[in-house]
Tab-separated table of C-alpha atoms in Angstrom:
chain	number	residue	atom	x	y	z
Z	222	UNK	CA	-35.780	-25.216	-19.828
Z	223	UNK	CA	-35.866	-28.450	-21.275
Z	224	UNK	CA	-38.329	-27.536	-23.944
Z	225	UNK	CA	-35.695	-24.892	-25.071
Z	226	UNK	CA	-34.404	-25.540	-28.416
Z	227	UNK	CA	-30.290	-25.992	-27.598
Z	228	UNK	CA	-29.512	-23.796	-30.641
Z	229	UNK	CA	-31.867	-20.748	-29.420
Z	230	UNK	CA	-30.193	-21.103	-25.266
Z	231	UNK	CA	-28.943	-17.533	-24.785
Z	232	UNK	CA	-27.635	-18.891	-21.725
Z	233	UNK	CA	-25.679	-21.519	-23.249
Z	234	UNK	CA	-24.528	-19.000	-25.586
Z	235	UNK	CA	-23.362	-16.803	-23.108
Z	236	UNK	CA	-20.988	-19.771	-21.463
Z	237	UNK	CA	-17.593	-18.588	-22.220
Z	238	UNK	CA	-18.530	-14.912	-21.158
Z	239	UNK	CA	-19.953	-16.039	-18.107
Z	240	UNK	CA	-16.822	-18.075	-17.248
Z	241	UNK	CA	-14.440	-15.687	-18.195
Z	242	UNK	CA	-16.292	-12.724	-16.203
Z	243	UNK	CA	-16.544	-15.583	-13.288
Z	244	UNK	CA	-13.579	-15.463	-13.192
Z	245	UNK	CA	-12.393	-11.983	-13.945
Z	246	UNK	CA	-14.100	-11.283	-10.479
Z	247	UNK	CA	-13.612	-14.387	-8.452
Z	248	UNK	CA	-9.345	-14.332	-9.334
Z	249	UNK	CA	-9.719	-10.518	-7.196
Z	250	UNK	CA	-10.420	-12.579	-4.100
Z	251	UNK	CA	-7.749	-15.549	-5.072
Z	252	UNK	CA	-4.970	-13.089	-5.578
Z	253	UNK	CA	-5.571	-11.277	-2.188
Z	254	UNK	CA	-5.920	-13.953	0.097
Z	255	UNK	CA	-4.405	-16.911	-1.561
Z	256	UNK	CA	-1.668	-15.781	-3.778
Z	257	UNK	CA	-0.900	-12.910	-1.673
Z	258	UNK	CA	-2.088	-11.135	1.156
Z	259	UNK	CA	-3.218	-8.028	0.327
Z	260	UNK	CA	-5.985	-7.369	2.872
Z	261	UNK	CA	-3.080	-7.217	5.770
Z	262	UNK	CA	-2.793	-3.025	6.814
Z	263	UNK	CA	0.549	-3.455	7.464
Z	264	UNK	CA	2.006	-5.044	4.478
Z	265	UNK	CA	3.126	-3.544	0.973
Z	266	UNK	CA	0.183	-4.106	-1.448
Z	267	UNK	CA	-2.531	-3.526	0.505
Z	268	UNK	CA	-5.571	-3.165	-1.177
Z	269	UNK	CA	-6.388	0.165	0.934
Z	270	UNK	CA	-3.754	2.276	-0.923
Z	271	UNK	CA	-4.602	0.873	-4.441
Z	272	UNK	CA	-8.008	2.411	-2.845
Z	273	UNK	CA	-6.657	4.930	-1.938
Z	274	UNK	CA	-5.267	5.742	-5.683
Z	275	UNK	CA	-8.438	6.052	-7.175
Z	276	UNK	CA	-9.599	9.362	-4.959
Z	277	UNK	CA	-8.250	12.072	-6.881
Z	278	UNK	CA	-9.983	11.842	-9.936
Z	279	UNK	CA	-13.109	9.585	-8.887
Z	280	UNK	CA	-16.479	10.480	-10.514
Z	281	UNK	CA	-19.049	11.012	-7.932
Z	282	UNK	CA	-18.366	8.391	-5.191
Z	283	UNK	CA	-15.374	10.468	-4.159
Z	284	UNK	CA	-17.140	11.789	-0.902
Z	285	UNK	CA	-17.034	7.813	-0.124
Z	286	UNK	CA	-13.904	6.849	-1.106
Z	287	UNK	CA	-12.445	10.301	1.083
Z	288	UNK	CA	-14.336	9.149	4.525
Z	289	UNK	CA	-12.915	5.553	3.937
Z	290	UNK	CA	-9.600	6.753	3.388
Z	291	UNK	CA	-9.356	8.810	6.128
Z	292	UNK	CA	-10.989	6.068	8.751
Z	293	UNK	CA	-8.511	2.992	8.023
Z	294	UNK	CA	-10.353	0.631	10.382
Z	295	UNK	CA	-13.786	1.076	8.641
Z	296	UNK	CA	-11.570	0.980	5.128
Z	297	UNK	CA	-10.152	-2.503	6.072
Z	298	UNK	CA	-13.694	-3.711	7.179
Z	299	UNK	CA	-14.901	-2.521	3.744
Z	300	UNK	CA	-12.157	-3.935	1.681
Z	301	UNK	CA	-12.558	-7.294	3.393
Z	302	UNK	CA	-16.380	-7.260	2.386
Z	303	UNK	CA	-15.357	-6.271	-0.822
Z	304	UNK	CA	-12.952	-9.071	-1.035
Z	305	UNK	CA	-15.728	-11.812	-0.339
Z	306	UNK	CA	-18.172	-10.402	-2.054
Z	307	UNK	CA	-16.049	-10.574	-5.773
Z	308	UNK	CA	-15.175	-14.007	-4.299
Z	309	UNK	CA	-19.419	-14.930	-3.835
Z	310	UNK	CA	-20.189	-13.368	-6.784
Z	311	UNK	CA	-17.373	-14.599	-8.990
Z	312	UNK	CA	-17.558	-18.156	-7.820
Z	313	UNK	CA	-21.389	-18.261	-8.135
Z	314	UNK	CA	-20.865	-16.726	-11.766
Z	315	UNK	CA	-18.734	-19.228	-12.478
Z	316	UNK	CA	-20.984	-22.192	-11.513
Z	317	UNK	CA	-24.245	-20.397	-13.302
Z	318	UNK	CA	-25.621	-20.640	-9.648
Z	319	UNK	CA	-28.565	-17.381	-9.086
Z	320	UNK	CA	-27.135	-16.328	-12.137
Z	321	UNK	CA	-29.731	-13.277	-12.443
Z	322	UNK	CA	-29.043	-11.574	-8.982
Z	323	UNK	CA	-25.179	-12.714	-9.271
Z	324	UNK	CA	-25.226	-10.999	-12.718
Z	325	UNK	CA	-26.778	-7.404	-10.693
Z	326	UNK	CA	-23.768	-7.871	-8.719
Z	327	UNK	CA	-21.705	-7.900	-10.945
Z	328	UNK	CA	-22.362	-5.005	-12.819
Z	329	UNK	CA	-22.704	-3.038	-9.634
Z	330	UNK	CA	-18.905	-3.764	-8.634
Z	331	UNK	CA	-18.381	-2.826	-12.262
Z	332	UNK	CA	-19.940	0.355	-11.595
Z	333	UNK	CA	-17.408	0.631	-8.751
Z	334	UNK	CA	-14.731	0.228	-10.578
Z	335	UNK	CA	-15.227	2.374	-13.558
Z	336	UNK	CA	-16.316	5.651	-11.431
Z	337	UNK	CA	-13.659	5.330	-8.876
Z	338	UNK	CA	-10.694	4.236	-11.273
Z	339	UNK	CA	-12.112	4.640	-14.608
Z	340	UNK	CA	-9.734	7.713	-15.181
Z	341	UNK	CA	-6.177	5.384	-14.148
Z	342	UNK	CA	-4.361	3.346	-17.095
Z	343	UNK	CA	-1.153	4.443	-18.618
Z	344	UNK	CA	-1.846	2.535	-22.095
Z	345	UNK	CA	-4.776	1.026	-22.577
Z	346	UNK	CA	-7.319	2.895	-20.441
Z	347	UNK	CA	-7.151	-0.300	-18.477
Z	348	UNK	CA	-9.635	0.525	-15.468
Z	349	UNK	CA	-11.934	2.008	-17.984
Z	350	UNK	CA	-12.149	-0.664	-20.002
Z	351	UNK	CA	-12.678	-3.365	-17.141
Z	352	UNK	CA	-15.669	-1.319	-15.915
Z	353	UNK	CA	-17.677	-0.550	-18.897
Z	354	UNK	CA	-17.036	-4.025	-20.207
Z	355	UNK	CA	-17.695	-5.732	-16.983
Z	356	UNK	CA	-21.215	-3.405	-17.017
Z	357	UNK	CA	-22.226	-4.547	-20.256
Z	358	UNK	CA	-21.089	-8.356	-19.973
Z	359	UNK	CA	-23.551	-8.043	-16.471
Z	360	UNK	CA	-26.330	-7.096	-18.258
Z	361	UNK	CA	-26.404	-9.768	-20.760
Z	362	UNK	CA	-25.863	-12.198	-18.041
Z	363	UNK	CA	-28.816	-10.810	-16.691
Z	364	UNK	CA	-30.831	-11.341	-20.188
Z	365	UNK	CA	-29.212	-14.490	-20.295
Z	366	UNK	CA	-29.256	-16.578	-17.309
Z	367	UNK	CA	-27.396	-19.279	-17.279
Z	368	UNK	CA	-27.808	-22.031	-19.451
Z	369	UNK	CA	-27.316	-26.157	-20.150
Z	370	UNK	CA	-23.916	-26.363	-18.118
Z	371	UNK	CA	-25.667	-24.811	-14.724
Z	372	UNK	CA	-26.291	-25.028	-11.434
Z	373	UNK	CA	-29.114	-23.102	-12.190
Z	374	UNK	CA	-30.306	-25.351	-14.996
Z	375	UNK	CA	-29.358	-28.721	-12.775
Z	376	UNK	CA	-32.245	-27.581	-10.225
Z	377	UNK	CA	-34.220	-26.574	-12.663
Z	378	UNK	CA	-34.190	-30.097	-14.544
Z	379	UNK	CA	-34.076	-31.676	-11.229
Z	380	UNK	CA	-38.013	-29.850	-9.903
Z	381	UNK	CA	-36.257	-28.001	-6.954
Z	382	UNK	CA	-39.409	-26.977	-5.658
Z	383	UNK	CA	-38.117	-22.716	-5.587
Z	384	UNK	CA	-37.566	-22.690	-8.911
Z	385	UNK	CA	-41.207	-23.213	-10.067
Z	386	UNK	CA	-41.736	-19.505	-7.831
Z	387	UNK	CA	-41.387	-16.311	-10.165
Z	388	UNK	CA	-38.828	-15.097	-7.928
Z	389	UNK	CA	-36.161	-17.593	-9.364
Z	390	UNK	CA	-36.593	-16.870	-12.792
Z	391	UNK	CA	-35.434	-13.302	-11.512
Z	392	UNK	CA	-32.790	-14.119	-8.962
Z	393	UNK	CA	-31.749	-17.564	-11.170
Z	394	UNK	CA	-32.205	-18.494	-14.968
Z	395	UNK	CA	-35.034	-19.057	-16.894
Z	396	UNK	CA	-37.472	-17.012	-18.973
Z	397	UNK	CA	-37.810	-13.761	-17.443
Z	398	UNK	CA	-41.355	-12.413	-16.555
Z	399	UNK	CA	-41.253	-9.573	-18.467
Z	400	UNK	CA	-43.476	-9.033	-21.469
Z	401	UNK	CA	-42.843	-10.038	-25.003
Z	402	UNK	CA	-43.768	-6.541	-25.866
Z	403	UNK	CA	-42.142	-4.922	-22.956
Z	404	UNK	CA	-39.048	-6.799	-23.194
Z	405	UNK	CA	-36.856	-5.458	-26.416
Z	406	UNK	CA	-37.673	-1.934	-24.677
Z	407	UNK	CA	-36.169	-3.069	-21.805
Z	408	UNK	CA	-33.105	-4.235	-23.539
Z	409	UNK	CA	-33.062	-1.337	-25.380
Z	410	UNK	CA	-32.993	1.066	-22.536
Z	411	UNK	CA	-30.728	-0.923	-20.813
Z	412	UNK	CA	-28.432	-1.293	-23.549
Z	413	UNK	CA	-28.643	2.805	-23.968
Z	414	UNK	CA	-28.069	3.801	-20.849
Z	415	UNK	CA	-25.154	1.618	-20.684
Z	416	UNK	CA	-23.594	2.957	-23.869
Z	417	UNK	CA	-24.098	6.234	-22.422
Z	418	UNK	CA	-22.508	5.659	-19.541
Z	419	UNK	CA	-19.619	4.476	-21.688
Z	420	UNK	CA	-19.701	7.593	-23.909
Z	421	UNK	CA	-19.632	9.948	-21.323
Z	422	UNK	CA	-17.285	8.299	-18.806
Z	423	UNK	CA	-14.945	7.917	-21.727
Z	424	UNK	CA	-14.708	12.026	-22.269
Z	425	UNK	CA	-14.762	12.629	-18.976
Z	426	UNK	CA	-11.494	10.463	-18.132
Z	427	UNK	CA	-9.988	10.686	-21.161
Z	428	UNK	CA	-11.318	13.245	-23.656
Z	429	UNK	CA	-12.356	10.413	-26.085
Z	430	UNK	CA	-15.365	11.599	-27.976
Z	431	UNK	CA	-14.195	15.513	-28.757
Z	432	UNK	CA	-10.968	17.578	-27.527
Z	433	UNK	CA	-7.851	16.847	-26.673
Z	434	UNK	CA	-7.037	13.119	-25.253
Z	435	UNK	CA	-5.947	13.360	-21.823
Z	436	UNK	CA	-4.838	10.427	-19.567
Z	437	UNK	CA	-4.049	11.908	-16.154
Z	438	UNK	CA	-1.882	8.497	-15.503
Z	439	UNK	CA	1.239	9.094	-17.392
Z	440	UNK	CA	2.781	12.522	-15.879
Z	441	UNK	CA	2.913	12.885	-12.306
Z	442	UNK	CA	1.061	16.299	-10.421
Z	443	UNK	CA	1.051	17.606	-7.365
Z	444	UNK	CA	-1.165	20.092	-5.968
Z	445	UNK	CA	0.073	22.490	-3.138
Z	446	UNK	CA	-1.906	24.226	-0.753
Z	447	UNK	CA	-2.173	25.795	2.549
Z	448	UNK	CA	1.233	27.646	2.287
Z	449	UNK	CA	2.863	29.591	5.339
Z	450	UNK	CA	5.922	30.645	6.781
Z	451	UNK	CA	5.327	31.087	11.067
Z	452	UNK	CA	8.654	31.957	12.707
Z	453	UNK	CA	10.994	28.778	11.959
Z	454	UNK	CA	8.819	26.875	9.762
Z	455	UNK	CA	7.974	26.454	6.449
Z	456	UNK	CA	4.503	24.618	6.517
Z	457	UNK	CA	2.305	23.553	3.591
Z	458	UNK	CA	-0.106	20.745	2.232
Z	459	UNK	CA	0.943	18.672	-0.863
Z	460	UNK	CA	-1.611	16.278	-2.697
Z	461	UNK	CA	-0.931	14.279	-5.520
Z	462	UNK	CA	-3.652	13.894	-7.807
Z	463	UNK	CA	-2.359	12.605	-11.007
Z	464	UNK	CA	0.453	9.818	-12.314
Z	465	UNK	CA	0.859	6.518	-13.013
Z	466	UNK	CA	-0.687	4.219	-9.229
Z	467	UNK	CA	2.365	1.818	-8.980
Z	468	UNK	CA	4.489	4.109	-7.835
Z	469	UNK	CA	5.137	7.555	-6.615
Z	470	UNK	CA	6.145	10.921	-7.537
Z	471	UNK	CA	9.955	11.154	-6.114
Z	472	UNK	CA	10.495	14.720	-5.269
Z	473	UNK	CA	13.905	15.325	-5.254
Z	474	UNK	CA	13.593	18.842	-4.438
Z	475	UNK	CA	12.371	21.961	-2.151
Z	476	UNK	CA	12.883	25.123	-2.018
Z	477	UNK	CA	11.550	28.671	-1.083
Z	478	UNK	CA	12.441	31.484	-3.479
Z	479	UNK	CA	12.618	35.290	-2.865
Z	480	UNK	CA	11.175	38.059	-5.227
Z	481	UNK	CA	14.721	38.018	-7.131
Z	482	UNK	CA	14.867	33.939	-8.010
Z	483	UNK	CA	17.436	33.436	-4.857
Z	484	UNK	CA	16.386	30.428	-2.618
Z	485	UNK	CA	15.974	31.741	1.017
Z	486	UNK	CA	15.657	27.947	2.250
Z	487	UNK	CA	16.461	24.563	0.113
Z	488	UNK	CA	15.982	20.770	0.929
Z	489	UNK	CA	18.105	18.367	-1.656
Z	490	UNK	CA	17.096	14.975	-2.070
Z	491	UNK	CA	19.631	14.051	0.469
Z	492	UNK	CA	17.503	16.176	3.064
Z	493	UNK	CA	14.416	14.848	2.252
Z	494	UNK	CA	15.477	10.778	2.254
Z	495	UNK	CA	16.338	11.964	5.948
Z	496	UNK	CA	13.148	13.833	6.810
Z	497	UNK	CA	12.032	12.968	10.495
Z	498	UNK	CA	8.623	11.290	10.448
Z	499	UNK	CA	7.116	14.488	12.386
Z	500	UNK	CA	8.086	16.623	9.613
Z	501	UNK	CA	4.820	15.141	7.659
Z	502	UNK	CA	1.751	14.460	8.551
Z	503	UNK	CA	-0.490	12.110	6.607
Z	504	UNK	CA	-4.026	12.374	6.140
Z	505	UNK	CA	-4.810	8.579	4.579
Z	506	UNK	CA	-3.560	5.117	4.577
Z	507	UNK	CA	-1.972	6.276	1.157
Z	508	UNK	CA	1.281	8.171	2.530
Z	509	UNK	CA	4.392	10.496	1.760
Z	510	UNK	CA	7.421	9.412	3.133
Z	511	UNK	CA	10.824	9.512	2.616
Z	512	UNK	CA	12.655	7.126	0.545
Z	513	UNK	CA	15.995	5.607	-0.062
Z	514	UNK	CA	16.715	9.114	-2.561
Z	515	UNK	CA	14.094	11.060	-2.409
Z	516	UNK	CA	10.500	12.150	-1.068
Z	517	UNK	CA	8.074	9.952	-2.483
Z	518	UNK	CA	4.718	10.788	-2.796
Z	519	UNK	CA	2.256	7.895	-3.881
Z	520	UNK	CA	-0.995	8.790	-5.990
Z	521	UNK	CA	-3.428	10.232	-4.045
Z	522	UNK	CA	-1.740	10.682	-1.207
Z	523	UNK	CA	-1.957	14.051	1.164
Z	524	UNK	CA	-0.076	15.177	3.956
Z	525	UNK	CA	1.234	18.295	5.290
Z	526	UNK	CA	4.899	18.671	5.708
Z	527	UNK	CA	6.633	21.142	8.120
Z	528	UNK	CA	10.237	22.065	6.970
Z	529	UNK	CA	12.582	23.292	9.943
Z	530	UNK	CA	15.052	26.092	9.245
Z	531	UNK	CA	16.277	29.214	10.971
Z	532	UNK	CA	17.048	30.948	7.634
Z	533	UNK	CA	13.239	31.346	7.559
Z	534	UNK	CA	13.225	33.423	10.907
Z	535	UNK	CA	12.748	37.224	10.324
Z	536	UNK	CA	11.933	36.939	6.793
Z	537	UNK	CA	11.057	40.621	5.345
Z	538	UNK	CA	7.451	41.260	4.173
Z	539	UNK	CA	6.555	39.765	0.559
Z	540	UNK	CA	5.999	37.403	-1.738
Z	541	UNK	CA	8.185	33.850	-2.088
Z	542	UNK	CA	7.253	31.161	-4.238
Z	543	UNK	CA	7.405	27.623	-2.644
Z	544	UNK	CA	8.742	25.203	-5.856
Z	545	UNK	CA	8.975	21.069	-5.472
Z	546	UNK	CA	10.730	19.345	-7.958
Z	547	UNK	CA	10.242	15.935	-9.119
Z	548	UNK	CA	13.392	13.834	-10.477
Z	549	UNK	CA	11.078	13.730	-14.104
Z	550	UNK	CA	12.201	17.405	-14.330
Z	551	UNK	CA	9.047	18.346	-13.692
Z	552	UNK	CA	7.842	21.207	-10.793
Z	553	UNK	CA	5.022	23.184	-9.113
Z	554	UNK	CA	5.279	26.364	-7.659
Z	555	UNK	CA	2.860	28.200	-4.923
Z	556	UNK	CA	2.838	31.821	-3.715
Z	557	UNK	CA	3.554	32.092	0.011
Z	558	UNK	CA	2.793	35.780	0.916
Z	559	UNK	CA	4.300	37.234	4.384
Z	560	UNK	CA	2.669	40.569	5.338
């Protein structure tokens, strides 16, 4: 290291974006235990349900982010490991301390976050931009190392004896081991893959290479399912899977039409602010329930509700539609067939 020329330290060069991506990852764990505590179950802005948000549209690690969601105690234990580890690897970052492995960790939790949340941002793609960026900024750490301002460099200078193994110079700083004429294909196919990922993660979420743009963050929707009528009640699942994450959908309205338009059964905003909490049934830490004015429904939240009335007793064989209305305007409708 010392036999570097200052001018031609990658790492050095690297400085601000290693402090800034320190950072970026190290101010996660600050803000949920210091500033605020977000890893407490029981108290609004818990870092479960901002979990929780990312499920609907989540590009192939939804399977995960499902079983987590619907096992809260193994969620918190998760989100607490989660927690430490942005702290570990942010701090360490931050100090250019096993700046190499630190650097793999970092663009692993940027992985995270761009196929879980890559598709939420009601502006500026925000989540999609954090992960692709925090991918590629990992990888050049990873070129990089760290460089003249160091913890890394400090034992190196100082003849720790571990950093004259080859390990270090793949878990620290240094010169990597990799061969001169192996090494720009390395960055090459490193640096493809990674603007791949970016390309295709970009249509995907957001339509951004060909076809409409799409950004399933701004307009709330709601997907209904599961819809029956048995004697007095008016059951069904509702799931919403699109919208802007800080707050929900408020559904100010339910109702079950008849073949002619007529509503058979309806439920104003009044009656669902008032809904008894065994009228809906939550499936994740993420859940429907009613407001101050309305039904609100947070992003990617699912629950089944069951709607009392004796209007729906007898009903005649045929077809009703089920409609929910959200205050936007907007509505969805599903068939509910009696035979």
């Amino acid at each position: 290291m010392a036999n570097i020329n200052i001018k031609n330290d990658a790492g050095l060069m690297s400085l601000a974006v290693r402090l800034v991506i320190g950072w970026t990852y190290f101010s996660a764990f600050w803000r949920r235990t210091i500033l605020v505590d977000k890893l407490d179950p029981e108290t609004a802005g818990y870092i479960g349900e901002k979990f929780n948000h990312f499920l609907p549209n989540a590009l192939g690690i939804k399977p995960i982010i499902q079983f987590l969601v619907e096992n809260p105690d193994i969620l918190w234990i998760n989100m607490v490991l989660f927690t430490i580890i942005e702290g570990i690897v942010g701090l360490f970052i931050i100090f250019g301390l096993f700046t190499r492995i630190m650097s793999v960790g970092v663009f692993s939790l940027a992985m995270g976050i761009l196929l879980g949340s890559g598709w939420i941002g009601t502006t500026c793609l925000d989540e999609w931009q954090i992960g692709v960026l925090g991918i590629a900024t990992g990888f050049v750490l990873f070129l990089t190392g760290s460089g003249s301002y160091s913890l890394d460099n400090y034992m190196m200078k100082n003849n720790f004896a571990f950093t004259a193994k080859k390990w270090f110079a793949w878990v620290g700083s240094g010169t990597l081991p990799i061969k001169e004429s192996i090494f720009p294909k390395f960055v090459l196919g490193g640096s493809i893959f990674i603007l791949g990922m970016t390309l295709m993660t970009n249509q995907v979420f957001h339509g951004g290479l060909w076809g409409p743009l799409h950004n399933k963050s701004v307009k709330p929707e709601l997907d209904i399912t599961e819809g029956r009528i048995d004697n007095s009640t008016l059951s069904f699942d509702v799931f919403r899977t699109e919208g802007v994450d800080v707050y929900g959908s408020w559904v100010i309205n339910i109702e079950l039409l008849d073949d002619q338009g007529d509503a058979v059964v309806q439920y104003d905003q009044d009656d669902l602010a008032s809904l008894p909490e065994e009228s809906i049934s939550n499936y994740y830490v993420s859940e429907i329930k009613s407001g101050k004015h309305s039904l609100i429904v947070p992003l990617g939240a699912i629950a089944t509700l069951n709607l009392y009335d004796d209007a729906l007793t007898g009903l005649s064989i045929g077809t009703y539609m089920l409609k929910i209305t959200d205050i936007s305007g907007a509505f969805w409708e599903h068939e509910i067939e009696i035979k």
